[in-house]
Amino acid sequence: VFNSLSWKRSSIVNTELVFDPGSSFEVSLFDAEGHQISSQLSEIIEHADGSIKRAKLCFVGKDIPAVGYKIFYLKSVTQNIARPMPKQGSRIENSFYILQFGNGGIERIFDKELNKEVIQSNGFSAGEVFTMRSVGNGAGEFGQVQQPDMEGFDKTGNYNTEWKLTEDGDVYTAYAYRQAVKNAVVEQKVILYKELKKIDFEIAILNWEGVLYREYRMALPVNAVNGKVV
């Protein structure tokens, strides 16, 4: 794992694995000193015998030196291991955050380190997707950017959201939903990492009906006075 930055870095690492039939039913990951590293497989495609054909491996590459690298070693497990189904729930917690899922987004993010509610969800939830009309002015010849208006406004929070726990392992837990809104379908995946103070929002706008001048945004109502989002 190479770090091209000029400072030491800890970050999520994703890589794709491919195996021959019967060669691996599970994997273990180790660092150069032989210590086992937490890892998690996703998007698993299996051979006919139940062994792994293709999968995505995720782990935390900790303290990768500046403009340097660390080597990790992968070991295949050749016996068949049953993968337990994750448990459902609208509340999720790790050592950094407490999350509460609501309609269209996350209605509560509590930061344990700061002992503070991160968002103020009295209008929008964190990650909530909404749409407005945005006509625009052209390709750069305008003097002032035209602002969107509320014609055709809709948001994912207007509907009863069916959050589903899609993945749960040693590295992260992921919840997702799929919701139709005006002119499109929103798919959102929220990933909470267990060893990093980090929450990822992955959003896709699908099945767009071709209606012109639509703009889609994600809300992040930060609970701060004169706060700044970067």
PDB file of C-alpha atoms in Angstrom:
ATOM      1  CA  VAL A   1       0.000   0.000   0.000  1.00  0.00           C
ATOM      2  CA  PHE A   2       1.672   3.191  -1.210  1.00  0.00           C
ATOM      3  CA  ASN A   3       1.047   6.644   0.271  1.00  0.00           C
ATOM      4  CA  SER A   4       1.769   9.404  -2.239  1.00  0.00           C
ATOM      5  CA  LEU A   5       1.122  12.180   0.292  1.00  0.00           C
ATOM      6  CA  SER A   6       3.865  14.046   2.134  1.00  0.00           C
ATOM      7  CA  TRP A   7       2.503  13.114   5.580  1.00  0.00           C
ATOM      8  CA  LYS A   8       1.784   9.879   7.412  1.00  0.00           C
ATOM      9  CA  ARG A   9      -1.662   8.586   6.649  1.00  0.00           C
ATOM     10  CA  SER A  10      -4.263   6.128   7.931  1.00  0.00           C
ATOM     11  CA  SER A  11      -7.051   5.445   5.481  1.00  0.00           C
ATOM     12  CA  ILE A  12      -9.413   2.862   4.031  1.00  0.00           C
ATOM     13  CA  VAL A  13      -7.868   0.519   1.455  1.00  0.00           C
ATOM     14  CA  ASN A  14      -9.984  -1.324  -1.128  1.00  0.00           C
ATOM     15  CA  THR A  15      -8.708  -3.933  -3.560  1.00  0.00           C
ATOM     16  CA  GLU A  16     -10.249  -6.654  -5.681  1.00  0.00           C
ATOM     17  CA  LEU A  17      -9.403 -10.343  -5.188  1.00  0.00           C
ATOM     18  CA  VAL A  18      -9.815 -13.221  -7.651  1.00  0.00           C
ATOM     19  CA  PHE A  19      -9.498 -16.916  -6.707  1.00  0.00           C
ATOM     20  CA  ASP A  20      -9.544 -20.283  -8.472  1.00  0.00           C
ATOM     21  CA  PRO A  21     -12.334 -22.752  -7.547  1.00  0.00           C
ATOM     22  CA  GLY A  22     -11.871 -24.268  -4.087  1.00  0.00           C
ATOM     23  CA  SER A  23      -8.812 -22.164  -3.234  1.00  0.00           C
ATOM     24  CA  SER A  24     -10.437 -19.779  -0.727  1.00  0.00           C
ATOM     25  CA  PHE A  25     -13.617 -19.654   1.338  1.00  0.00           C
ATOM     26  CA  GLU A  26     -12.404 -16.778   3.522  1.00  0.00           C
ATOM     27  CA  VAL A  27      -9.277 -14.642   3.882  1.00  0.00           C
ATOM     28  CA  SER A  28      -7.076 -13.333   6.687  1.00  0.00           C
ATOM     29  CA  LEU A  29      -4.817 -10.284   6.465  1.00  0.00           C
ATOM     30  CA  PHE A  30      -1.492  -9.724   8.259  1.00  0.00           C
ATOM     31  CA  ASP A  31       1.031  -6.901   8.474  1.00  0.00           C
ATOM     32  CA  ALA A  32       4.784  -7.279   7.960  1.00  0.00           C
ATOM     33  CA  GLU A  33       5.284  -8.181  11.653  1.00  0.00           C
ATOM     34  CA  GLY A  34       2.753 -11.005  11.439  1.00  0.00           C
ATOM     35  CA  HIS A  35      -0.041  -9.258  13.345  1.00  0.00           C
ATOM     36  CA  GLN A  36      -3.523  -9.970  12.012  1.00  0.00           C
ATOM     37  CA  ILE A  37      -5.319  -6.938  10.569  1.00  0.00           C
ATOM     38  CA  SER A  38      -9.087  -6.476  10.606  1.00  0.00           C
ATOM     39  CA  SER A  39     -10.470  -6.942   7.100  1.00  0.00           C
ATOM     40  CA  GLN A  40     -13.843  -7.319   5.432  1.00  0.00           C
ATOM     41  CA  LEU A  41     -15.067  -8.835   2.173  1.00  0.00           C
ATOM     42  CA  SER A  42     -17.935  -7.452   0.105  1.00  0.00           C
ATOM     43  CA  GLU A  43     -19.502  -7.932  -3.341  1.00  0.00           C
ATOM     44  CA  ILE A  44     -18.677 -11.634  -3.079  1.00  0.00           C
ATOM     45  CA  ILE A  45     -19.215 -13.812  -6.165  1.00  0.00           C
ATOM     46  CA  GLU A  46     -18.888 -17.551  -5.495  1.00  0.00           C
ATOM     47  CA  HIS A  47     -17.878 -20.589  -7.493  1.00  0.00           C
ATOM     48  CA  ALA A  48     -20.299 -23.547  -7.701  1.00  0.00           C
ATOM     49  CA  ASP A  49     -18.647 -25.152  -4.642  1.00  0.00           C
ATOM     50  CA  GLY A  50     -19.265 -22.055  -2.521  1.00  0.00           C
ATOM     51  CA  SER A  51     -15.654 -20.870  -2.598  1.00  0.00           C
ATOM     52  CA  ILE A  52     -14.852 -17.255  -3.443  1.00  0.00           C
ATOM     53  CA  LYS A  53     -14.513 -16.436  -7.143  1.00  0.00           C
ATOM     54  CA  ARG A  54     -14.259 -12.649  -6.833  1.00  0.00           C
ATOM     55  CA  ALA A  55     -14.601 -10.196  -3.940  1.00  0.00           C
ATOM     56  CA  LYS A  56     -13.625  -6.745  -2.770  1.00  0.00           C
ATOM     57  CA  LEU A  57     -11.318  -6.596   0.257  1.00  0.00           C
ATOM     58  CA  CYS A  58     -11.503  -3.606   2.610  1.00  0.00           C
ATOM     59  CA  PHE A  59      -9.171  -2.799   5.505  1.00  0.00           C
ATOM     60  CA  VAL A  60      -7.602   0.163   7.290  1.00  0.00           C
ATOM     61  CA  GLY A  61      -4.029   0.910   6.231  1.00  0.00           C
ATOM     62  CA  LYS A  62      -2.706   2.462   9.438  1.00  0.00           C
ATOM     63  CA  ASP A  63       0.226   4.865   9.643  1.00  0.00           C
ATOM     64  CA  ILE A  64       1.438   4.478   6.056  1.00  0.00           C
ATOM     65  CA  PRO A  65       4.645   6.595   5.964  1.00  0.00           C
ATOM     66  CA  ALA A  66       4.864   9.774   3.894  1.00  0.00           C
ATOM     67  CA  VAL A  67       5.755   9.023   0.259  1.00  0.00           C
ATOM     68  CA  GLY A  68       6.259   5.440   1.371  1.00  0.00           C
ATOM     69  CA  TYR A  69       4.519   2.111   1.707  1.00  0.00           C
ATOM     70  CA  LYS A  70       3.653  -0.841   3.907  1.00  0.00           C
ATOM     71  CA  ILE A  71       3.315  -4.448   2.850  1.00  0.00           C
ATOM     72  CA  PHE A  72       0.357  -6.610   3.898  1.00  0.00           C
ATOM     73  CA  TYR A  73       0.044 -10.371   3.463  1.00  0.00           C
ATOM     74  CA  LEU A  74      -3.121 -12.233   2.483  1.00  0.00           C
ATOM     75  CA  LYS A  75      -3.830 -15.798   3.601  1.00  0.00           C
ATOM     76  CA  SER A  76      -6.606 -17.937   2.136  1.00  0.00           C
ATOM     77  CA  VAL A  77      -8.831 -20.100   4.336  1.00  0.00           C
ATOM     78  CA  THR A  78      -9.657 -23.281   2.432  1.00  0.00           C
ATOM     79  CA  GLN A  79     -12.474 -24.587   4.638  1.00  0.00           C
ATOM     80  CA  ASN A  80     -16.055 -23.468   4.181  1.00  0.00           C
ATOM     81  CA  ILE A  81     -17.096 -20.909   6.824  1.00  0.00           C
ATOM     82  CA  ALA A  82     -20.716 -19.897   7.356  1.00  0.00           C
ATOM     83  CA  ARG A  83     -21.222 -16.131   7.175  1.00  0.00           C
ATOM     84  CA  PRO A  84     -23.793 -14.957   9.763  1.00  0.00           C
ATOM     85  CA  MET A  85     -26.563 -12.626   8.690  1.00  0.00           C
ATOM     86  CA  PRO A  86     -26.258  -9.117  10.175  1.00  0.00           C
ATOM     87  CA  LYS A  87     -28.880  -7.882  12.630  1.00  0.00           C
ATOM     88  CA  GLN A  88     -31.293  -5.120  11.651  1.00  0.00           C
ATOM     89  CA  GLY A  89     -31.902  -1.950  13.625  1.00  0.00           C
ATOM     90  CA  SER A  90     -32.483   1.803  13.216  1.00  0.00           C
ATOM     91  CA  ARG A  91     -29.742   2.738  15.708  1.00  0.00           C
ATOM     92  CA  ILE A  92     -26.050   2.051  15.206  1.00  0.00           C
ATOM     93  CA  GLU A  93     -23.098   2.778  17.493  1.00  0.00           C
ATOM     94  CA  ASN A  94     -19.335   2.405  17.485  1.00  0.00           C
ATOM     95  CA  SER A  95     -16.538   3.870  19.620  1.00  0.00           C
ATOM     96  CA  PHE A  96     -16.827   7.252  17.833  1.00  0.00           C
ATOM     97  CA  TYR A  97     -20.491   7.900  17.017  1.00  0.00           C
ATOM     98  CA  ILE A  98     -24.115   7.089  17.761  1.00  0.00           C
ATOM     99  CA  LEU A  99     -26.305   7.226  14.638  1.00  0.00           C
ATOM    100  CA  GLN A 100     -30.097   7.207  14.452  1.00  0.00           C
ATOM    101  CA  PHE A 101     -31.680   6.619  11.053  1.00  0.00           C
ATOM    102  CA  GLY A 102     -34.837   8.462  10.024  1.00  0.00           C
ATOM    103  CA  ASN A 103     -36.838   9.249   6.914  1.00  0.00           C
ATOM    104  CA  GLY A 104     -34.536  10.236   4.076  1.00  0.00           C
ATOM    105  CA  GLY A 105     -31.338  10.477   6.111  1.00  0.00           C
ATOM    106  CA  ILE A 106     -29.712  10.332   9.532  1.00  0.00           C
ATOM    107  CA  GLU A 107     -31.650  12.282  12.133  1.00  0.00           C
ATOM    108  CA  ARG A 108     -29.005  12.018  14.846  1.00  0.00           C
ATOM    109  CA  ILE A 109     -25.180  11.848  14.860  1.00  0.00           C
ATOM    110  CA  PHE A 110     -23.723  12.039  18.354  1.00  0.00           C
ATOM    111  CA  ASP A 111     -19.949  12.512  18.615  1.00  0.00           C
ATOM    112  CA  LYS A 112     -18.732  10.669  21.717  1.00  0.00           C
ATOM    113  CA  GLU A 113     -15.321  12.347  21.722  1.00  0.00           C
ATOM    114  CA  LEU A 114     -16.805  15.858  21.627  1.00  0.00           C
ATOM    115  CA  ASN A 115     -19.874  14.848  23.672  1.00  0.00           C
ATOM    116  CA  LYS A 116     -21.940  16.798  21.155  1.00  0.00           C
ATOM    117  CA  GLU A 117     -24.751  16.370  18.663  1.00  0.00           C
ATOM    118  CA  VAL A 118     -23.125  16.912  15.265  1.00  0.00           C
ATOM    119  CA  ILE A 119     -26.284  17.746  13.302  1.00  0.00           C
ATOM    120  CA  GLN A 120     -29.447  19.733  13.900  1.00  0.00           C
ATOM    121  CA  SER A 121     -32.163  17.823  12.063  1.00  0.00           C
ATOM    122  CA  ASN A 122     -35.170  20.080  12.567  1.00  0.00           C
ATOM    123  CA  GLY A 123     -35.494  20.775   8.836  1.00  0.00           C
ATOM    124  CA  PHE A 124     -33.345  18.258   7.008  1.00  0.00           C
ATOM    125  CA  SER A 125     -31.601  15.078   8.084  1.00  0.00           C
ATOM    126  CA  ALA A 126     -27.925  14.423   7.407  1.00  0.00           C
ATOM    127  CA  GLY A 127     -27.538  12.925   3.961  1.00  0.00           C
ATOM    128  CA  GLU A 128     -31.096  13.786   2.943  1.00  0.00           C
ATOM    129  CA  VAL A 129     -31.388  14.315  -0.819  1.00  0.00           C
ATOM    130  CA  PHE A 130     -33.636  17.059  -2.204  1.00  0.00           C
ATOM    131  CA  THR A 131     -34.400  18.435  -5.648  1.00  0.00           C
ATOM    132  CA  MET A 132     -35.150  21.959  -6.935  1.00  0.00           C
ATOM    133  CA  ARG A 133     -35.431  23.669 -10.314  1.00  0.00           C
ATOM    134  CA  SER A 134     -32.152  25.136 -11.582  1.00  0.00           C
ATOM    135  CA  VAL A 135     -32.374  26.789 -14.987  1.00  0.00           C
ATOM    136  CA  GLY A 136     -28.880  28.288 -15.175  1.00  0.00           C
ATOM    137  CA  ASN A 137     -27.558  30.917 -17.571  1.00  0.00           C
ATOM    138  CA  GLY A 138     -25.319  29.142 -20.056  1.00  0.00           C
ATOM    139  CA  ALA A 139     -21.662  28.341 -20.509  1.00  0.00           C
ATOM    140  CA  GLY A 140     -19.958  31.207 -18.695  1.00  0.00           C
ATOM    141  CA  GLU A 141     -21.127  34.380 -20.367  1.00  0.00           C
ATOM    142  CA  PHE A 142     -23.291  35.355 -17.379  1.00  0.00           C
ATOM    143  CA  GLY A 143     -22.333  37.956 -14.791  1.00  0.00           C
ATOM    144  CA  GLN A 144     -24.043  36.313 -11.844  1.00  0.00           C
ATOM    145  CA  VAL A 145     -24.946  32.675 -11.233  1.00  0.00           C
ATOM    146  CA  GLN A 146     -28.702  32.153 -11.208  1.00  0.00           C
ATOM    147  CA  GLN A 147     -29.989  30.548  -8.016  1.00  0.00           C
ATOM    148  CA  PRO A 148     -32.375  27.552  -7.979  1.00  0.00           C
ATOM    149  CA  ASP A 149     -36.036  27.960  -7.031  1.00  0.00           C
ATOM    150  CA  MET A 150     -38.549  25.737  -5.235  1.00  0.00           C
ATOM    151  CA  GLU A 151     -40.595  24.674  -8.257  1.00  0.00           C
ATOM    152  CA  GLY A 152     -40.974  20.885  -8.190  1.00  0.00           C
ATOM    153  CA  PHE A 153     -39.285  20.631  -4.784  1.00  0.00           C
ATOM    154  CA  ASP A 154     -39.145  17.154  -3.290  1.00  0.00           C
ATOM    155  CA  LYS A 155     -36.963  15.349  -0.769  1.00  0.00           C
ATOM    156  CA  THR A 156     -36.343  11.819   0.394  1.00  0.00           C
ATOM    157  CA  GLY A 157     -37.581  12.759   3.860  1.00  0.00           C
ATOM    158  CA  ASN A 158     -41.128  13.131   2.483  1.00  0.00           C
ATOM    159  CA  TYR A 159     -41.391   9.337   2.376  1.00  0.00           C
ATOM    160  CA  ASN A 160     -41.157   6.463   4.834  1.00  0.00           C
ATOM    161  CA  THR A 161     -37.586   5.267   4.386  1.00  0.00           C
ATOM    162  CA  GLU A 162     -36.840   1.558   4.612  1.00  0.00           C
ATOM    163  CA  TRP A 163     -33.239   1.447   5.777  1.00  0.00           C
ATOM    164  CA  LYS A 164     -31.625  -1.969   5.381  1.00  0.00           C
ATOM    165  CA  LEU A 165     -28.456  -3.235   7.019  1.00  0.00           C
ATOM    166  CA  THR A 166     -26.513  -4.456   3.992  1.00  0.00           C
ATOM    167  CA  GLU A 167     -23.042  -5.187   5.405  1.00  0.00           C
ATOM    168  CA  ASP A 168     -21.520  -5.683   8.839  1.00  0.00           C
ATOM    169  CA  GLY A 169     -17.989  -6.863   9.549  1.00  0.00           C
ATOM    170  CA  ASP A 170     -14.722  -6.081  11.310  1.00  0.00           C
ATOM    171  CA  VAL A 171     -14.038  -2.910   9.272  1.00  0.00           C
ATOM    172  CA  TYR A 172     -17.386  -1.193   8.715  1.00  0.00           C
ATOM    173  CA  THR A 173     -21.163  -1.378   8.931  1.00  0.00           C
ATOM    174  CA  ALA A 174     -23.302  -0.205   6.003  1.00  0.00           C
ATOM    175  CA  TYR A 175     -26.969   0.769   5.797  1.00  0.00           C
ATOM    176  CA  ALA A 176     -28.747   1.608   2.540  1.00  0.00           C
ATOM    177  CA  TYR A 177     -32.109   2.581   1.092  1.00  0.00           C
ATOM    178  CA  ARG A 178     -33.714   3.085  -2.325  1.00  0.00           C
ATOM    179  CA  GLN A 179     -36.398   5.767  -2.634  1.00  0.00           C
ATOM    180  CA  ALA A 180     -38.305   7.232  -5.567  1.00  0.00           C
ATOM    181  CA  VAL A 181     -38.593  11.037  -5.607  1.00  0.00           C
ATOM    182  CA  LYS A 182     -39.810  13.392  -8.329  1.00  0.00           C
ATOM    183  CA  ASN A 183     -38.237  12.514 -11.702  1.00  0.00           C
ATOM    184  CA  ALA A 184     -35.660  10.036 -10.319  1.00  0.00           C
ATOM    185  CA  VAL A 185     -34.767   7.339  -7.810  1.00  0.00           C
ATOM    186  CA  VAL A 186     -32.285   7.942  -5.000  1.00  0.00           C
ATOM    187  CA  GLU A 187     -30.012   5.184  -3.743  1.00  0.00           C
ATOM    188  CA  GLN A 188     -28.003   5.993  -0.648  1.00  0.00           C
ATOM    189  CA  LYS A 189     -25.466   3.981   1.328  1.00  0.00           C
ATOM    190  CA  VAL A 190     -24.111   5.130   4.692  1.00  0.00           C
ATOM    191  CA  ILE A 191     -20.861   3.511   5.870  1.00  0.00           C
ATOM    192  CA  LEU A 192     -19.710   3.734   9.479  1.00  0.00           C
ATOM    193  CA  TYR A 193     -16.117   2.603  10.071  1.00  0.00           C
ATOM    194  CA  LYS A 194     -15.081   0.859  13.270  1.00  0.00           C
ATOM    195  CA  GLU A 195     -11.416   1.919  13.510  1.00  0.00           C
ATOM    196  CA  LEU A 196     -11.610   5.341  11.824  1.00  0.00           C
ATOM    197  CA  LYS A 197     -13.597   8.398  12.885  1.00  0.00           C
ATOM    198  CA  LYS A 198     -15.244   8.623   9.500  1.00  0.00           C
ATOM    199  CA  ILE A 199     -18.719   8.336   7.970  1.00  0.00           C
ATOM    200  CA  ASP A 200     -19.171   7.937   4.212  1.00  0.00           C
ATOM    201  CA  PHE A 201     -22.320   8.875   2.283  1.00  0.00           C
ATOM    202  CA  GLU A 202     -22.553   7.230  -1.153  1.00  0.00           C
ATOM    203  CA  ILE A 203     -25.433   8.555  -3.282  1.00  0.00           C
ATOM    204  CA  ALA A 204     -26.649   7.624  -6.753  1.00  0.00           C
ATOM    205  CA  ILE A 205     -29.386   9.387  -8.743  1.00  0.00           C
ATOM    206  CA  LEU A 206     -30.964   6.728 -10.973  1.00  0.00           C
ATOM    207  CA  ASN A 207     -33.796   6.326 -13.498  1.00  0.00           C
ATOM    208  CA  TRP A 208     -33.892  10.048 -14.280  1.00  0.00           C
ATOM    209  CA  GLU A 209     -36.973  10.830 -16.388  1.00  0.00           C
ATOM    210  CA  GLY A 210     -35.224  13.410 -18.573  1.00  0.00           C
ATOM    211  CA  VAL A 211     -36.980  16.456 -17.109  1.00  0.00           C
ATOM    212  CA  LEU A 212     -34.859  19.547 -17.742  1.00  0.00           C
ATOM    213  CA  TYR A 213     -33.475  21.969 -15.163  1.00  0.00           C
ATOM    214  CA  ARG A 214     -33.490  19.672 -12.142  1.00  0.00           C
ATOM    215  CA  GLU A 215     -30.843  19.969  -9.432  1.00  0.00           C
ATOM    216  CA  TYR A 216     -30.182  17.414  -6.693  1.00  0.00           C
ATOM    217  CA  ARG A 217     -28.386  18.243  -3.462  1.00  0.00           C
ATOM    218  CA  MET A 218     -27.443  16.485  -0.242  1.00  0.00           C
ATOM    219  CA  ALA A 219     -28.198  18.196   3.065  1.00  0.00           C
ATOM    220  CA  LEU A 220     -25.739  18.299   5.967  1.00  0.00           C
ATOM    221  CA  PRO A 221     -27.295  20.470   8.718  1.00  0.00           C
ATOM    222  CA  VAL A 222     -24.276  20.970  10.975  1.00  0.00           C
ATOM    223  CA  ASN A 223     -25.099  21.863  14.588  1.00  0.00           C
ATOM    224  CA  ALA A 224     -22.767  24.852  14.914  1.00  0.00           C
ATOM    225  CA  VAL A 225     -22.952  28.613  15.313  1.00  0.00           C
ATOM    226  CA  ASN A 226     -21.120  30.330  12.428  1.00  0.00           C
ATOM    227  CA  GLY A 227     -19.790  26.922  11.441  1.00  0.00           C
ATOM    228  CA  LYS A 228     -17.914  26.201   8.226  1.00  0.00           C
ATOM    229  CA  VAL A 229     -18.159  23.068   6.104  1.00  0.00           C
ATOM    230  CA  VAL A 230     -15.116  22.227   3.971  1.00  0.00           C
TER     231      VAL A 230
END
